Short mmCIF file of N, CA and C in Angstrom, two decimals:
data_model
loop_
_atom_site.label_atom_id
_atom_site.label_comp_id
_atom_site.label_asym_id
_atom_site.label_seq_id
_atom_site.Cartn_x
_atom_site.Cartn_y
_atom_site.Cartn_z
N MET A 297 17.59 -218.91 55.80
CA MET A 297 17.28 -220.32 55.95
C MET A 297 17.87 -220.83 57.26
N SER A 298 17.28 -221.86 57.77
CA SER A 298 17.79 -222.43 59.01
C SER A 298 18.86 -223.46 58.70
N PRO A 299 19.77 -223.72 59.66
CA PRO A 299 20.79 -224.75 59.44
C PRO A 299 20.19 -226.13 59.15
N VAL A 300 18.98 -226.38 59.67
CA VAL A 300 18.33 -227.66 59.42
C VAL A 300 18.05 -227.82 57.93
N HIS A 301 17.70 -226.73 57.27
CA HIS A 301 17.46 -226.75 55.82
C HIS A 301 18.71 -227.23 55.08
N GLU A 302 19.86 -226.65 55.42
CA GLU A 302 21.11 -227.04 54.77
C GLU A 302 21.52 -228.46 55.13
N LEU A 303 21.22 -228.91 56.36
CA LEU A 303 21.51 -230.30 56.73
C LEU A 303 20.72 -231.26 55.84
N SER A 304 19.46 -230.94 55.60
CA SER A 304 18.62 -231.77 54.74
C SER A 304 19.16 -231.78 53.30
N ILE A 305 19.56 -230.62 52.81
CA ILE A 305 20.12 -230.53 51.47
C ILE A 305 21.42 -231.32 51.39
N MET A 306 22.27 -231.19 52.41
CA MET A 306 23.55 -231.91 52.41
C MET A 306 23.32 -233.41 52.48
N GLN A 307 22.29 -233.85 53.19
CA GLN A 307 21.98 -235.29 53.21
C GLN A 307 21.70 -235.77 51.79
N SER A 308 20.94 -235.01 51.03
CA SER A 308 20.65 -235.38 49.64
C SER A 308 21.90 -235.35 48.78
N ILE A 309 22.74 -234.33 48.99
CA ILE A 309 24.00 -234.24 48.26
C ILE A 309 24.87 -235.46 48.56
N PHE A 310 24.97 -235.82 49.84
CA PHE A 310 25.79 -236.97 50.21
C PHE A 310 25.23 -238.26 49.64
N ASP A 311 23.93 -238.41 49.61
CA ASP A 311 23.34 -239.60 48.99
C ASP A 311 23.78 -239.72 47.54
N ILE A 312 23.75 -238.61 46.80
CA ILE A 312 24.17 -238.60 45.40
C ILE A 312 25.65 -238.90 45.28
N VAL A 313 26.46 -238.23 46.10
CA VAL A 313 27.92 -238.38 46.03
C VAL A 313 28.35 -239.80 46.37
N ILE A 314 27.84 -240.36 47.45
CA ILE A 314 28.23 -241.70 47.87
C ILE A 314 27.75 -242.75 46.87
N ASP A 315 26.55 -242.58 46.33
CA ASP A 315 26.03 -243.50 45.32
C ASP A 315 26.93 -243.49 44.08
N ASN A 316 27.31 -242.30 43.63
CA ASN A 316 28.17 -242.21 42.45
C ASN A 316 29.59 -242.68 42.74
N ALA A 317 30.07 -242.47 43.95
CA ALA A 317 31.39 -242.97 44.32
C ALA A 317 31.42 -244.50 44.24
N ALA A 318 30.35 -245.13 44.70
CA ALA A 318 30.27 -246.60 44.62
C ALA A 318 30.21 -247.06 43.16
N LYS A 319 29.44 -246.38 42.33
CA LYS A 319 29.33 -246.75 40.92
C LYS A 319 30.67 -246.65 40.20
N HIS A 320 31.48 -245.68 40.61
CA HIS A 320 32.78 -245.46 39.96
C HIS A 320 33.95 -246.05 40.75
N ARG A 321 33.61 -246.87 41.76
CA ARG A 321 34.59 -247.59 42.57
C ARG A 321 35.65 -246.67 43.19
N LEU A 322 35.19 -245.56 43.78
CA LEU A 322 36.11 -244.67 44.48
C LEU A 322 36.32 -245.17 45.90
N ARG A 323 37.56 -245.19 46.32
CA ARG A 323 37.84 -245.59 47.71
C ARG A 323 37.90 -244.38 48.62
N THR A 324 38.23 -243.22 48.05
CA THR A 324 38.17 -241.96 48.79
C THR A 324 37.67 -240.86 47.86
N ILE A 325 37.09 -239.85 48.47
CA ILE A 325 36.65 -238.66 47.74
C ILE A 325 37.55 -237.53 48.20
N THR A 326 38.16 -236.84 47.23
CA THR A 326 39.09 -235.76 47.57
C THR A 326 38.51 -234.37 47.36
N LYS A 327 37.56 -234.24 46.44
CA LYS A 327 36.96 -232.93 46.17
C LYS A 327 35.50 -233.10 45.77
N ILE A 328 34.69 -232.18 46.25
CA ILE A 328 33.28 -232.11 45.85
C ILE A 328 32.99 -230.65 45.53
N ASN A 329 32.37 -230.43 44.38
CA ASN A 329 31.95 -229.08 44.02
C ASN A 329 30.47 -229.12 43.70
N ILE A 330 29.73 -228.21 44.32
CA ILE A 330 28.33 -228.07 43.97
C ILE A 330 28.12 -226.67 43.38
N VAL A 331 27.10 -226.56 42.58
CA VAL A 331 26.71 -225.28 41.99
C VAL A 331 25.41 -224.86 42.66
N ALA A 332 25.40 -223.63 43.17
CA ALA A 332 24.22 -223.10 43.85
C ALA A 332 23.91 -221.71 43.30
N GLY A 333 22.72 -221.57 42.76
CA GLY A 333 22.29 -220.28 42.25
C GLY A 333 22.10 -219.29 43.38
N GLU A 334 22.24 -218.03 43.04
CA GLU A 334 22.15 -216.93 44.00
C GLU A 334 20.82 -216.93 44.77
N ILE A 335 19.76 -217.40 44.13
CA ILE A 335 18.46 -217.44 44.81
C ILE A 335 17.96 -218.87 45.00
N SER A 336 18.89 -219.81 45.13
CA SER A 336 18.53 -221.22 45.31
C SER A 336 18.04 -221.51 46.72
N GLY A 337 18.27 -220.59 47.64
CA GLY A 337 17.79 -220.78 49.00
C GLY A 337 18.77 -221.45 49.93
N VAL A 338 20.04 -221.56 49.53
CA VAL A 338 21.04 -222.16 50.41
C VAL A 338 22.13 -221.14 50.74
N GLU A 339 22.65 -221.28 51.94
CA GLU A 339 23.75 -220.44 52.40
C GLU A 339 25.04 -221.26 52.33
N PRO A 340 26.02 -220.83 51.54
CA PRO A 340 27.27 -221.59 51.43
C PRO A 340 27.94 -221.88 52.77
N ALA A 341 27.94 -220.93 53.70
CA ALA A 341 28.58 -221.16 55.00
C ALA A 341 27.87 -222.27 55.77
N ALA A 342 26.54 -222.31 55.69
CA ALA A 342 25.79 -223.37 56.36
C ALA A 342 26.03 -224.71 55.67
N LEU A 343 26.20 -224.71 54.35
CA LEU A 343 26.52 -225.95 53.64
C LEU A 343 27.90 -226.46 54.06
N ASP A 344 28.86 -225.54 54.24
CA ASP A 344 30.19 -225.95 54.72
C ASP A 344 30.09 -226.66 56.06
N PHE A 345 29.30 -226.10 56.97
CA PHE A 345 29.11 -226.71 58.28
C PHE A 345 28.47 -228.09 58.13
N ALA A 346 27.44 -228.18 57.31
CA ALA A 346 26.74 -229.45 57.10
C ALA A 346 27.67 -230.47 56.44
N PHE A 347 28.53 -230.02 55.52
CA PHE A 347 29.48 -230.92 54.88
C PHE A 347 30.41 -231.53 55.93
N ASP A 348 30.95 -230.70 56.81
CA ASP A 348 31.85 -231.21 57.85
C ASP A 348 31.16 -232.27 58.69
N TYR A 349 29.89 -232.07 58.99
CA TYR A 349 29.13 -233.03 59.79
C TYR A 349 28.99 -234.36 59.05
N PHE A 350 28.56 -234.33 57.80
CA PHE A 350 28.34 -235.56 57.05
C PHE A 350 29.63 -236.24 56.61
N ALA A 351 30.70 -235.49 56.44
CA ALA A 351 31.95 -236.07 55.96
C ALA A 351 32.63 -236.94 57.01
N GLN A 352 32.37 -236.68 58.28
CA GLN A 352 33.02 -237.44 59.35
C GLN A 352 32.77 -238.94 59.18
N GLY A 353 33.87 -239.69 59.09
CA GLY A 353 33.78 -241.14 59.00
C GLY A 353 33.32 -241.67 57.64
N SER A 354 33.21 -240.79 56.65
CA SER A 354 32.76 -241.23 55.32
C SER A 354 33.92 -241.23 54.34
N LEU A 355 33.65 -241.64 53.11
CA LEU A 355 34.65 -241.59 52.04
C LEU A 355 35.13 -240.16 51.78
N ALA A 356 34.33 -239.19 52.18
CA ALA A 356 34.64 -237.78 51.91
C ALA A 356 35.34 -237.07 53.07
N GLU A 357 35.66 -237.81 54.12
CA GLU A 357 36.33 -237.16 55.25
C GLU A 357 37.66 -236.58 54.77
N GLY A 358 37.87 -235.30 55.04
CA GLY A 358 39.09 -234.61 54.61
C GLY A 358 39.03 -234.05 53.21
N ALA A 359 37.92 -234.26 52.51
CA ALA A 359 37.79 -233.76 51.13
C ALA A 359 37.62 -232.25 51.11
N GLU A 360 38.03 -231.66 50.01
CA GLU A 360 37.80 -230.23 49.78
C GLU A 360 36.37 -230.07 49.28
N PHE A 361 35.63 -229.17 49.90
CA PHE A 361 34.24 -228.91 49.52
C PHE A 361 34.13 -227.47 49.06
N THR A 362 33.63 -227.27 47.84
CA THR A 362 33.47 -225.91 47.33
C THR A 362 32.06 -225.72 46.77
N VAL A 363 31.62 -224.48 46.87
CA VAL A 363 30.33 -224.09 46.32
C VAL A 363 30.59 -223.00 45.28
N THR A 364 30.18 -223.25 44.06
CA THR A 364 30.27 -222.25 43.00
C THR A 364 28.91 -221.56 42.91
N GLN A 365 28.90 -220.27 43.21
CA GLN A 365 27.64 -219.54 43.15
C GLN A 365 27.41 -218.98 41.75
N VAL A 366 26.18 -219.08 41.30
CA VAL A 366 25.79 -218.61 39.97
C VAL A 366 24.87 -217.40 40.15
N PRO A 367 25.21 -216.29 39.50
CA PRO A 367 24.37 -215.09 39.63
C PRO A 367 23.03 -215.25 38.92
N VAL A 368 22.11 -214.40 39.29
CA VAL A 368 20.79 -214.38 38.66
C VAL A 368 20.89 -213.70 37.30
N THR A 369 20.36 -214.37 36.29
CA THR A 369 20.19 -213.75 34.97
C THR A 369 18.81 -214.13 34.44
N GLY A 370 18.28 -213.26 33.64
CA GLY A 370 16.99 -213.51 33.02
C GLY A 370 16.95 -212.85 31.65
N ARG A 371 15.88 -213.09 30.93
CA ARG A 371 15.72 -212.49 29.61
C ARG A 371 14.29 -211.96 29.52
N CYS A 372 14.17 -210.71 29.09
CA CYS A 372 12.85 -210.10 28.88
C CYS A 372 12.13 -210.90 27.79
N ILE A 373 10.92 -211.35 28.08
CA ILE A 373 10.20 -212.14 27.09
C ILE A 373 9.55 -211.26 26.02
N ARG A 374 9.60 -209.96 26.20
CA ARG A 374 9.02 -209.04 25.20
C ARG A 374 10.06 -208.61 24.17
N CYS A 375 11.27 -208.22 24.64
CA CYS A 375 12.26 -207.70 23.69
C CYS A 375 13.54 -208.53 23.61
N GLY A 376 13.72 -209.48 24.54
CA GLY A 376 14.89 -210.35 24.51
C GLY A 376 16.12 -209.83 25.22
N GLU A 377 16.02 -208.65 25.87
CA GLU A 377 17.18 -208.10 26.57
C GLU A 377 17.62 -209.02 27.70
N LEU A 378 18.95 -209.22 27.83
CA LEU A 378 19.51 -210.01 28.92
C LEU A 378 19.54 -209.16 30.17
N LEU A 379 19.00 -209.68 31.26
CA LEU A 379 18.92 -208.97 32.54
C LEU A 379 19.80 -209.67 33.54
N LYS A 380 20.59 -208.89 34.31
CA LYS A 380 21.52 -209.48 35.26
C LYS A 380 21.28 -208.93 36.66
N GLY A 381 21.31 -209.82 37.64
CA GLY A 381 21.19 -209.42 39.04
C GLY A 381 19.76 -209.38 39.52
N ILE A 382 19.59 -209.63 40.80
CA ILE A 382 18.26 -209.69 41.40
C ILE A 382 17.52 -208.37 41.23
N VAL A 383 18.22 -207.26 41.44
CA VAL A 383 17.56 -205.95 41.38
C VAL A 383 17.40 -205.43 39.96
N ASN A 384 17.96 -206.10 38.98
CA ASN A 384 17.91 -205.63 37.60
C ASN A 384 17.02 -206.47 36.69
N LEU A 385 16.00 -207.07 37.25
CA LEU A 385 15.12 -207.90 36.42
C LEU A 385 13.96 -207.10 35.83
N ASN A 386 14.17 -205.81 35.66
CA ASN A 386 13.20 -204.97 34.96
C ASN A 386 13.86 -204.47 33.69
N CYS A 387 13.25 -204.75 32.58
CA CYS A 387 13.81 -204.42 31.28
C CYS A 387 13.66 -202.94 30.95
N GLN A 388 14.55 -202.46 30.10
CA GLN A 388 14.51 -201.07 29.64
C GLN A 388 13.35 -200.80 28.69
N CYS A 389 12.75 -201.85 28.14
CA CYS A 389 11.64 -201.63 27.19
C CYS A 389 10.37 -201.18 27.91
N LYS A 390 10.39 -201.24 29.23
CA LYS A 390 9.30 -200.73 30.08
C LYS A 390 7.94 -201.39 29.80
N GLU A 391 7.97 -202.58 29.28
CA GLU A 391 6.72 -203.28 28.97
C GLU A 391 6.22 -204.11 30.15
N GLY A 392 6.91 -204.05 31.25
CA GLY A 392 6.49 -204.81 32.41
C GLY A 392 7.54 -205.83 32.81
N PRO A 393 7.44 -206.30 34.04
CA PRO A 393 8.46 -207.22 34.57
C PRO A 393 8.25 -208.67 34.17
N GLU A 394 8.06 -208.92 32.90
CA GLU A 394 7.89 -210.30 32.45
C GLU A 394 9.21 -210.79 31.89
N TYR A 395 9.76 -211.80 32.53
CA TYR A 395 11.06 -212.31 32.12
C TYR A 395 11.11 -213.82 32.30
N GLU A 396 12.04 -214.41 31.59
CA GLU A 396 12.33 -215.84 31.71
C GLU A 396 13.60 -215.95 32.55
N MET A 397 13.54 -216.71 33.64
CA MET A 397 14.71 -216.93 34.48
C MET A 397 15.68 -217.85 33.75
N LEU A 398 16.93 -217.44 33.60
CA LEU A 398 17.94 -218.25 32.93
C LEU A 398 18.86 -218.95 33.93
N THR A 399 19.38 -218.21 34.88
CA THR A 399 20.28 -218.79 35.89
C THR A 399 20.00 -218.15 37.25
N GLY A 400 20.48 -218.83 38.28
CA GLY A 400 20.39 -218.28 39.63
C GLY A 400 19.56 -219.12 40.58
N ASN A 401 18.84 -220.10 40.05
CA ASN A 401 17.98 -220.93 40.89
C ASN A 401 18.46 -222.38 40.98
N GLU A 402 19.57 -222.69 40.33
CA GLU A 402 20.04 -224.07 40.27
C GLU A 402 20.71 -224.52 41.57
N LEU A 403 20.71 -225.82 41.77
CA LEU A 403 21.43 -226.44 42.89
C LEU A 403 21.70 -227.88 42.48
N TYR A 404 22.99 -228.20 42.24
CA TYR A 404 23.33 -229.55 41.82
C TYR A 404 24.79 -229.88 42.14
N VAL A 405 25.08 -231.18 42.19
CA VAL A 405 26.45 -231.65 42.35
C VAL A 405 27.12 -231.50 41.00
N ASN A 406 28.19 -230.73 40.96
CA ASN A 406 28.90 -230.46 39.71
C ASN A 406 29.99 -231.49 39.46
N THR A 407 30.91 -231.63 40.40
CA THR A 407 32.00 -232.59 40.24
C THR A 407 32.31 -233.30 41.55
N VAL A 408 32.74 -234.52 41.42
CA VAL A 408 33.25 -235.32 42.54
C VAL A 408 34.56 -235.92 42.06
N THR A 409 35.62 -235.69 42.81
CA THR A 409 36.93 -236.21 42.46
C THR A 409 37.37 -237.14 43.58
N GLY A 410 38.00 -238.25 43.20
CA GLY A 410 38.46 -239.18 44.22
C GLY A 410 39.49 -240.13 43.66
N GLU A 411 39.87 -241.08 44.51
CA GLU A 411 40.84 -242.10 44.12
C GLU A 411 40.10 -243.42 43.98
N ARG A 412 40.36 -244.10 42.86
CA ARG A 412 39.70 -245.38 42.59
C ARG A 412 40.34 -246.52 43.35
N GLU A 413 39.51 -247.54 43.57
CA GLU A 413 40.02 -248.79 44.13
C GLU A 413 40.92 -249.43 43.09
N GLU A 414 41.90 -250.15 43.54
CA GLU A 414 42.81 -250.83 42.59
C GLU A 414 42.40 -252.26 42.38
#
């Protein structure tokens, strides 16, 4: 992915974070954690760079930013076997590569921590 992709994603993340900070009357944001699936299409290092850019001069300046990566898991729709990892989405029942994606594609703001206005 290009850095522009992550900048666009971070803009959306910041819109969510700042909106929720206002709703909860936060005067500063100290930590932000997002969850990104292994195949969500984002690069954590590029998100870190984008975070630093957007955090400047905002409530989140100086905040800790973390990305929790979620591995790919799926379930064979024929036999129900749990499949783990991108390369392991073929079931042992050999009935074909038909599976239900369970995790690995998500991308969302998980937690925002900050200090409230008094």
